[in-house]
Amino acid sequence: SKTYHVSYKFQKCKTFYTYNLCKVSTAGDLQKISCKKLTTTTKLTGLGKTDLKSVYTKNFVVYLTAKYKPQCTKYKEYKLRGEITSTKKCWEKDALGHTVNYCGVMYKYTLCKVTKSGTAISMKCIILSSFTKPSCFTKMDMKSFYQVKFDLVMTQVSQKYPIPEEKYAGYGLTSDGIKTSQKCWTRTYEKKYVY
């Protein structure tokens, strides 16, 4: 008798395709991303492409516009001193760590507020930056500010020379009469501002 040893080996391999599918929808000013993972044994064709970097960049611009907006209401009592300067600024990643490689323009400007206290006048200034160019602030008239400052100096001069009539009660004017003389006060206000 004969003994037969038969071995049957079968092998079949399947290729699996895994897809990361994302859908973009609008939520107010922002774009919302919804993603799903899909695994198939047949390769899907005809799927569109979703550019996530473009979505992250658009959302980042919305974020920057909101974070660095001109604070018109907060500084409504302030006026713009000097010129608005602009500088290019680049960001590699957004606040959540997504790659955006985005470059935009930041505007820098000085706002000042004039306050008076008795015979003193002062100017309080603040330097701000915004992502959009501010158009809500009016320009400060620096000449007018220094004119007021000078007028206050002259008020102080007048107060130094009062007319104490009661102090000289009983005194009379001599034949010399009243001599008139003139004295001038000059103030030059020079200040260099660096923007």
XYZ file of N, CA and C in Angstrom:
585
model
N 0.840 -1.197 0.000
C 0.000 0.000 0.000
C 0.877 1.249 0.000
N 0.317 2.267 -0.565
C 1.077 3.533 -0.650
C 0.364 4.613 0.163
N 1.151 5.467 0.781
C 0.589 6.600 1.553
C 0.892 7.900 0.814
N -0.165 8.621 0.574
C 0.012 9.930 -0.109
C -0.183 11.079 0.899
N 0.713 12.008 0.871
C 0.588 13.227 1.698
C 0.284 14.407 0.774
N -0.861 14.894 0.912
C -1.264 16.015 0.031
C -1.372 17.299 0.867
N -0.790 18.360 0.373
C -0.839 19.661 1.074
C -1.380 20.715 0.102
N -2.396 21.336 0.510
C -2.977 22.401 -0.329
C -2.809 23.742 0.405
N -2.150 24.665 -0.246
C -1.930 25.987 0.377
C -2.589 27.048 -0.499
N -3.420 27.806 0.123
C -4.082 28.889 -0.608
C -3.689 30.232 0.031
N -3.459 31.166 -0.801
C -3.156 32.520 -0.276
C -3.777 33.555 -1.200
N -4.431 34.458 -0.586
C -5.014 35.567 -1.346
C -4.821 36.845 -0.539
N -4.302 37.839 -1.166
C -4.053 39.116 -0.465
C -5.056 40.160 -0.927
N -5.463 40.936 -0.006
C -6.389 42.030 -0.311
C -5.705 43.357 0.015
N -5.896 44.294 -0.821
C -5.362 45.639 -0.574
C -6.470 46.479 0.054
N -6.114 47.120 1.131
C -7.090 47.978 1.805
C -6.708 49.447 1.579
N -7.689 50.234 1.296
C -7.490 51.669 1.067
C -8.177 52.447 2.194
N -7.368 53.231 2.868
C -7.927 54.048 3.957
C -7.910 55.513 3.551
N -9.040 56.153 3.710
C -9.187 57.557 3.306
C -9.527 58.419 4.529
N -8.960 59.601 4.536
C -9.352 60.600 5.526
C -10.206 61.618 4.767
N -11.502 61.519 4.932
C -12.423 62.381 4.188
C -12.896 63.534 5.071
N -12.772 64.726 4.547
C -13.183 65.911 5.313
C -14.172 66.756 4.522
N -15.127 67.296 5.251
C -16.146 68.148 4.649
C -16.054 69.519 5.310
N -16.161 70.565 4.507
C -16.075 71.936 5.023
C -17.449 72.589 4.958
N -17.850 73.171 6.086
C -19.118 73.913 6.127
C -18.880 75.271 6.771
N -19.766 76.190 6.526
C -19.603 77.541 7.064
C -20.393 77.706 8.356
N -19.723 78.271 9.360
C -20.369 78.558 10.656
C -20.068 80.011 11.014
N -20.955 80.905 10.609
C -20.707 82.340 10.819
C -19.583 82.810 9.920
N -18.564 83.437 10.523
C -17.398 83.883 9.753
C -16.365 82.778 9.592
N -16.518 81.723 10.382
C -15.535 80.635 10.373
C -15.970 79.487 9.477
N -14.997 78.660 9.116
C -15.277 77.451 8.347
C -15.056 76.248 9.259
N -16.048 75.374 9.281
C -16.017 74.205 10.156
C -15.610 72.976 9.347
N -14.734 72.147 9.954
C -14.249 70.936 9.284
C -14.782 69.703 10.011
N -15.407 68.816 9.252
C -15.862 67.527 9.797
C -15.147 66.422 9.031
N -14.458 65.526 9.742
C -13.680 64.484 9.081
C -14.132 63.074 9.499
N -13.991 62.146 8.561
C -14.298 60.730 8.816
C -13.239 59.874 8.153
N -12.960 58.720 8.776
C -12.022 57.765 8.184
C -12.835 56.664 7.498
N -12.381 56.275 6.310
C -13.089 55.255 5.532
C -12.083 54.246 5.004
N -12.364 52.960 5.194
C -11.494 51.905 4.675
C -12.297 51.043 3.696
N -11.745 50.860 2.493
C -12.420 50.043 1.475
C -11.420 49.069 0.863
N -11.952 48.067 0.173
C -11.083 47.111 -0.537
C -10.996 47.462 -2.014
N -11.780 48.440 -2.420
C -11.683 48.922 -3.802
C -11.282 50.386 -3.765
N -10.464 50.784 -4.675
C -9.976 52.158 -4.700
C -11.058 53.078 -5.257
N -11.391 54.047 -4.439
C -12.435 54.972 -4.869
C -11.861 56.045 -5.769
N -12.562 56.339 -6.820
C -12.145 57.404 -7.743
C -13.240 58.456 -7.768
N -12.869 59.622 -8.186
C -13.869 60.689 -8.293
C -14.089 61.470 -7.022
N -13.256 61.211 -6.007
C -13.384 61.996 -4.771
C -12.731 63.364 -4.955
N -13.406 64.376 -4.479
C -12.822 65.716 -4.555
C -11.755 65.893 -3.487
N -11.042 67.015 -3.565
C -9.986 67.272 -2.581
C -10.402 68.401 -1.647
N -10.054 68.252 -0.396
C -10.316 69.302 0.599
C -8.988 69.894 1.037
N -8.829 71.197 0.767
C -7.575 71.881 1.118
C -7.690 72.410 2.553
N -7.211 71.602 3.494
C -7.317 71.966 4.903
C -6.498 73.216 5.239
N -5.336 73.346 4.611
C -4.473 74.501 4.900
C -5.182 75.803 4.537
N -5.904 75.777 3.439
C -6.659 76.957 3.007
C -7.742 77.308 4.033
N -8.405 76.283 4.568
C -9.450 76.492 5.577
C -8.837 77.055 6.852
N -7.709 76.470 7.291
C -7.038 76.953 8.507
C -6.592 78.404 8.342
N -6.108 78.731 7.142
C -5.631 80.092 6.881
C -6.790 81.084 6.930
N -7.915 80.743 6.302
C -9.089 81.628 6.313
C -9.582 81.859 7.737
N -9.633 80.798 8.522
C -10.068 80.916 9.925
C -9.087 81.747 10.745
N -7.793 81.632 10.411
C -6.759 82.373 11.129
C -6.881 83.872 10.852
N -7.226 84.221 9.620
C -7.421 85.631 9.257
C -8.610 86.213 10.028
N -9.674 85.424 10.182
C -10.842 85.848 10.964
C -10.431 86.073 12.423
N -9.609 85.161 12.948
C -9.108 85.248 14.331
C -8.261 86.508 14.527
N -7.347 86.767 13.580
C -6.472 87.947 13.683
C -7.281 89.238 13.610
N -8.265 89.261 12.705
C -9.100 90.455 12.536
C -9.858 90.764 13.817
N -10.330 89.706 14.493
C -11.082 89.897 15.747
C -10.164 90.272 16.908
N -8.999 89.633 16.975
C -8.072 89.869 18.092
C -7.403 91.237 18.002
N -7.027 91.623 16.788
C -6.315 92.896 16.610
C -7.179 93.897 15.848
N -8.354 94.182 16.371
C -9.216 95.161 15.707
C -9.068 96.520 16.390
N -9.257 97.611 15.651
C -9.164 98.937 16.277
C -10.231 99.077 17.362
N -9.806 99.453 18.558
C -10.737 99.544 19.693
C -11.347 100.948 19.765
N -12.247 101.187 18.806
C -12.840 102.521 18.661
C -13.624 102.956 19.893
N -14.412 102.064 20.466
C -15.251 102.415 21.618
C -14.404 102.639 22.873
N -13.453 101.741 23.102
C -12.611 101.829 24.305
C -11.798 103.117 24.339
N -11.316 103.547 23.176
C -10.451 104.735 23.118
C -11.132 105.883 22.364
N -12.450 106.035 22.556
C -13.190 107.073 21.825
C -12.768 108.491 22.230
N -12.189 108.638 23.432
C -11.741 109.965 23.888
C -10.318 110.280 23.430
N -9.701 109.344 22.726
C -8.321 109.520 22.260
C -8.298 109.987 20.807
N -7.198 110.631 20.461
C -7.013 111.072 19.074
C -5.697 110.539 18.533
N -5.625 110.471 17.237
C -4.455 109.908 16.555
C -3.332 110.931 16.492
N -2.157 110.558 17.012
C -0.994 111.444 16.939
C -0.001 110.882 15.938
N 0.338 111.676 14.969
C 1.314 111.226 13.967
C 0.673 110.330 12.920
N 1.512 109.549 12.265
C 1.068 108.709 11.153
C 0.845 107.258 11.582
N 0.055 106.574 10.778
C -0.151 105.130 10.974
C 0.912 104.411 10.150
N 1.691 103.570 10.797
C 2.735 102.827 10.076
C 2.302 101.372 9.901
N 2.823 100.761 8.869
C 2.455 99.358 8.611
C 3.710 98.495 8.477
N 3.635 97.293 9.016
C 4.742 96.342 8.905
C 4.192 94.973 8.526
N 4.967 94.252 7.769
C 4.560 92.906 7.359
C 4.910 91.927 8.480
N 3.957 91.087 8.811
C 4.190 90.091 9.845
C 3.746 88.727 9.331
N 4.555 87.708 9.618
C 4.244 86.358 9.147
C 4.050 85.388 10.307
N 3.132 84.464 10.113
C 2.840 83.422 11.100
C 3.000 82.063 10.430
N 3.748 81.194 11.062
C 3.946 79.848 10.522
C 2.785 78.939 10.901
N 2.312 79.105 12.148
C 1.208 78.276 12.643
C 0.112 79.151 13.252
N -1.100 78.614 13.281
C -2.184 79.354 13.906
C -2.198 79.073 15.410
N -3.195 79.602 16.110
C -3.264 79.463 17.572
C -3.433 78.012 18.025
N -3.929 77.156 17.128
C -4.148 75.746 17.475
C -3.021 74.833 16.988
N -2.004 75.436 16.374
C -0.849 74.647 15.934
C -0.929 74.144 14.507
N -1.958 74.541 13.758
C -2.056 74.135 12.354
C -1.128 74.988 11.503
N -0.503 74.398 10.523
C 0.395 75.137 9.636
C -0.414 76.030 8.702
N -0.075 77.318 8.712
C -0.776 78.268 7.832
C 0.197 79.022 6.918
N 1.417 79.299 7.419
C 2.408 80.070 6.656
C 1.764 81.314 6.038
N 1.185 82.120 6.904
C 0.434 83.289 6.431
C 1.164 84.587 6.757
N 1.173 85.504 5.805
C 1.774 86.827 6.010
C 0.700 87.898 5.821
N 0.662 88.847 6.732
C -0.305 89.942 6.645
C 0.318 91.247 7.096
N -0.460 92.301 7.060
C 0.032 93.631 7.439
C -0.542 94.027 8.792
N 0.331 94.447 9.695
C -0.094 94.952 11.000
C 0.104 96.470 11.005
N -0.888 97.185 11.516
C -0.816 98.643 11.576
C -0.516 99.091 13.005
N 0.428 100.015 13.118
C 0.850 100.513 14.427
C 0.587 102.017 14.475
N 0.047 102.487 15.611
C -0.290 103.908 15.707
C -0.322 104.346 17.167
N -0.238 105.650 17.355
C -0.239 106.227 18.703
C -1.516 107.021 18.926
N -2.198 106.730 20.022
C -3.400 107.461 20.404
C -3.122 108.261 21.669
N -3.610 109.500 21.689
C -3.365 110.361 22.844
C -4.654 111.009 23.339
N -4.657 111.257 24.643
C -5.806 111.899 25.291
C -5.291 113.073 26.116
N -5.916 114.229 25.945
C -5.493 115.434 26.659
C -6.370 115.614 27.899
N -5.710 115.822 29.035
C -6.448 116.062 30.283
C -5.968 117.357 30.931
N -6.910 118.078 31.510
C -6.585 119.334 32.200
C -6.898 119.175 33.673
N -6.031 119.730 34.496
C -6.244 119.719 35.936
C -5.760 121.051 36.493
N -6.708 121.911 36.791
C -6.344 123.245 37.275
C -5.615 124.018 36.194
N -4.369 124.392 36.488
C -3.578 125.141 35.500
C -2.588 124.228 34.776
N -2.768 122.913 34.940
C -1.860 121.962 34.277
C -2.590 121.221 33.166
N -1.862 120.947 32.121
C -2.413 120.178 31.000
C -1.439 119.034 30.697
N -1.965 117.875 30.507
C -1.087 116.731 30.219
C -1.671 115.874 29.107
N -0.806 115.069 28.543
C -1.195 114.204 27.444
C -0.825 112.766 27.773
N -1.816 111.906 27.742
C -1.591 110.485 28.001
C -1.669 109.751 26.662
N -0.635 108.990 26.358
C -0.581 108.314 25.056
C -0.420 106.806 25.204
N -0.886 106.102 24.183
C -0.791 104.644 24.160
C -0.500 104.201 22.727
N 0.377 103.194 22.593
C 0.707 102.669 21.265
C -0.081 101.382 21.051
N -0.808 101.321 19.950
C -1.634 100.155 19.651
C -1.291 99.559 18.291
N -1.694 98.313 18.114
C -1.536 97.623 16.827
C -2.873 97.020 16.437
N -3.159 97.018 15.146
C -4.386 96.376 14.670
C -4.133 95.722 13.317
N -4.958 94.728 13.019
C -4.825 93.957 11.780
C -5.510 94.672 10.615
N -6.473 95.542 10.949
C -7.116 96.367 9.928
C -6.764 97.830 10.201
N -6.648 98.619 9.156
C -6.252 100.017 9.303
C -7.372 100.807 9.990
N -7.057 101.479 11.099
C -8.101 102.208 11.819
C -8.549 103.463 11.064
N -9.861 103.680 11.046
C -10.390 104.866 10.376
C -11.342 105.635 11.301
N -11.436 105.177 12.552
C -12.401 105.768 13.490
C -11.792 106.854 14.370
N -10.488 107.086 14.272
C -9.853 108.087 15.139
C -9.540 109.356 14.351
N -9.853 110.499 14.947
C -9.519 111.774 14.307
C -8.102 112.181 14.706
N -7.492 113.014 13.872
C -6.107 113.424 14.124
C -6.045 114.495 15.204
N -5.020 114.403 16.008
C -4.824 115.380 17.073
C -4.130 116.622 16.521
N -4.648 117.796 16.910
C -4.044 119.064 16.515
C -2.981 119.419 17.547
N -1.732 119.096 17.231
C -0.647 119.302 18.189
C -0.390 120.786 18.456
N -0.568 121.616 17.413
C -0.351 123.052 17.597
C -1.361 123.610 18.604
N -2.594 123.162 18.497
C -3.653 123.596 19.414
C -3.334 123.167 20.848
N -2.798 121.939 20.992
C -2.438 121.432 22.323
C -1.382 122.318 22.972
N -0.329 122.646 22.200
C 0.745 123.472 22.760
C 0.300 124.926 22.956
N -0.672 125.383 22.166
C -1.228 126.728 22.354
C -1.922 126.811 23.715
N -2.701 125.770 24.047
C -3.393 125.703 25.346
C -2.362 125.652 26.467
N -1.301 124.869 26.249
C -0.229 124.735 27.248
C 0.411 126.101 27.516
N 0.645 126.858 26.440
C 1.268 128.178 26.554
C 0.313 129.171 27.227
N -0.969 129.079 26.890
C -1.968 129.965 27.500
C -2.028 129.754 29.009
N -1.857 128.510 29.433
C -1.851 128.209 30.865
C -0.624 128.807 31.557
N 0.508 128.818 30.833
C 1.732 129.443 31.363
C 1.469 130.926 31.599
N 0.801 131.577 30.623
C 0.515 133.007 30.738
C -0.507 133.286 31.842
N -1.406 132.330 32.074
C -2.371 132.472 33.170
C -1.637 132.465 34.510
N -0.638 131.591 34.595
C 0.167 131.513 35.818
C 0.949 132.805 36.041
N 1.411 133.425 34.944
C 2.144 134.694 35.046
C 1.216 135.780 35.596
N -0.004 135.823 35.058
C -0.984 136.829 35.511
C -1.308 136.660 36.989
N -1.360 135.392 37.425
C -1.686 135.117 38.830
C -0.552 135.509 39.779
N 0.650 135.631 39.227
C 1.804 136.023 40.049
C 1.773 137.514 40.375
N 1.082 138.276 39.541
C 1.031 139.727 39.707
C -0.416 140.174 39.924
N -0.948 139.927 41.119
C -2.342 140.311 41.397
C -2.460 141.808 41.699
N -3.661 142.243 41.929
C -3.890 143.651 42.269
C -4.409 143.694 43.717
N -3.501 143.777 44.670
C -3.929 143.771 46.095
C -4.274 145.181 46.573
N -5.413 145.689 46.089
C -5.792 147.070 46.409
C -5.934 147.303 47.911
N -6.446 146.264 48.605
C -6.656 146.432 50.051
C -5.329 146.627 50.786
N -4.294 145.979 50.252
C -2.975 146.025 50.897
C -2.392 147.447 50.884
N -2.758 148.197 49.836
C -2.183 149.537 49.693
C -3.227 150.630 49.949
N -4.163 150.337 50.804
C -5.164 151.354 51.169
C -4.471 152.522 51.868
N -4.776 153.734 51.467
C -4.149 154.918 52.061
C -2.944 155.401 51.275
N -2.470 154.624 50.308
C -1.336 155.038 49.484
C -1.841 155.873 48.306
N -1.005 156.809 47.841
C -1.362 157.621 46.678
C -0.277 157.574 45.628
N -0.663 157.835 44.392
C 0.258 157.794 43.253
C 1.059 159.088 43.185
N 2.370 159.005 43.010
C 3.235 160.198 42.916
C 3.148 160.792 41.521
N 3.866 161.921 41.358
C 3.852 162.625 40.064
C 4.542 161.832 38.965
N 5.287 160.808 39.353
C 5.930 159.960 38.329
C 4.881 159.252 37.461
N 3.694 159.124 37.995
C 2.619 158.467 37.247
C 2.828 156.956 37.174
N 2.228 156.362 36.165
C 2.336 154.908 35.969
C 3.292 154.626 34.817
N 4.331 153.927 35.115
C 5.291 153.561 34.058
C 4.863 152.236 33.436
N 4.883 152.185 32.140
C 4.489 150.966 31.420
C 5.721 150.300 30.817
N 5.853 149.030 31.067
C 6.964 148.271 30.446
C 6.384 146.977 29.880
N 7.126 146.386 28.995
C 6.638 145.150 28.375
C 7.660 144.037 28.538
N 7.156 142.899 28.850
C 8.019 141.727 28.963
C 7.359 140.599 28.166
N 8.162 139.897 27.429
C 7.606 138.834 26.579
C 8.042 137.455 27.071
N 7.129 136.547 26.934
C 7.404 135.144 27.274
C 7.360 134.300 26.003
N 8.381 133.556 25.816
C 8.436 132.693 24.617
C 8.625 131.256 25.059
N 7.870 130.396 24.482
C 8.031 128.958 24.731
C 8.112 128.259 23.382
N 9.119 127.457 23.225
C 9.228 126.642 22.018
C 9.062 125.187 22.421
N 8.051 124.572 21.894
C 7.770 123.160 22.230
C 8.257 122.284 21.094
N 9.276 121.544 21.369
C 9.807 120.632 20.355
C 9.857 119.229 20.943
N 9.302 118.323 20.205
C 9.316 116.940 20.661
C 9.449 116.043 19.446
N 10.319 115.085 19.550
C 10.524 114.162 18.437
C 9.790 112.860 18.748
N 8.938 112.469 17.841
C 8.190 111.228 18.022
C 8.711 110.173 17.069
N 8.953 109.009 17.583
C 9.407 107.895 16.747
C 8.267 106.904 16.626
N 7.918 106.606 15.404
C 6.807 105.658 15.185
C 7.340 104.335 14.704
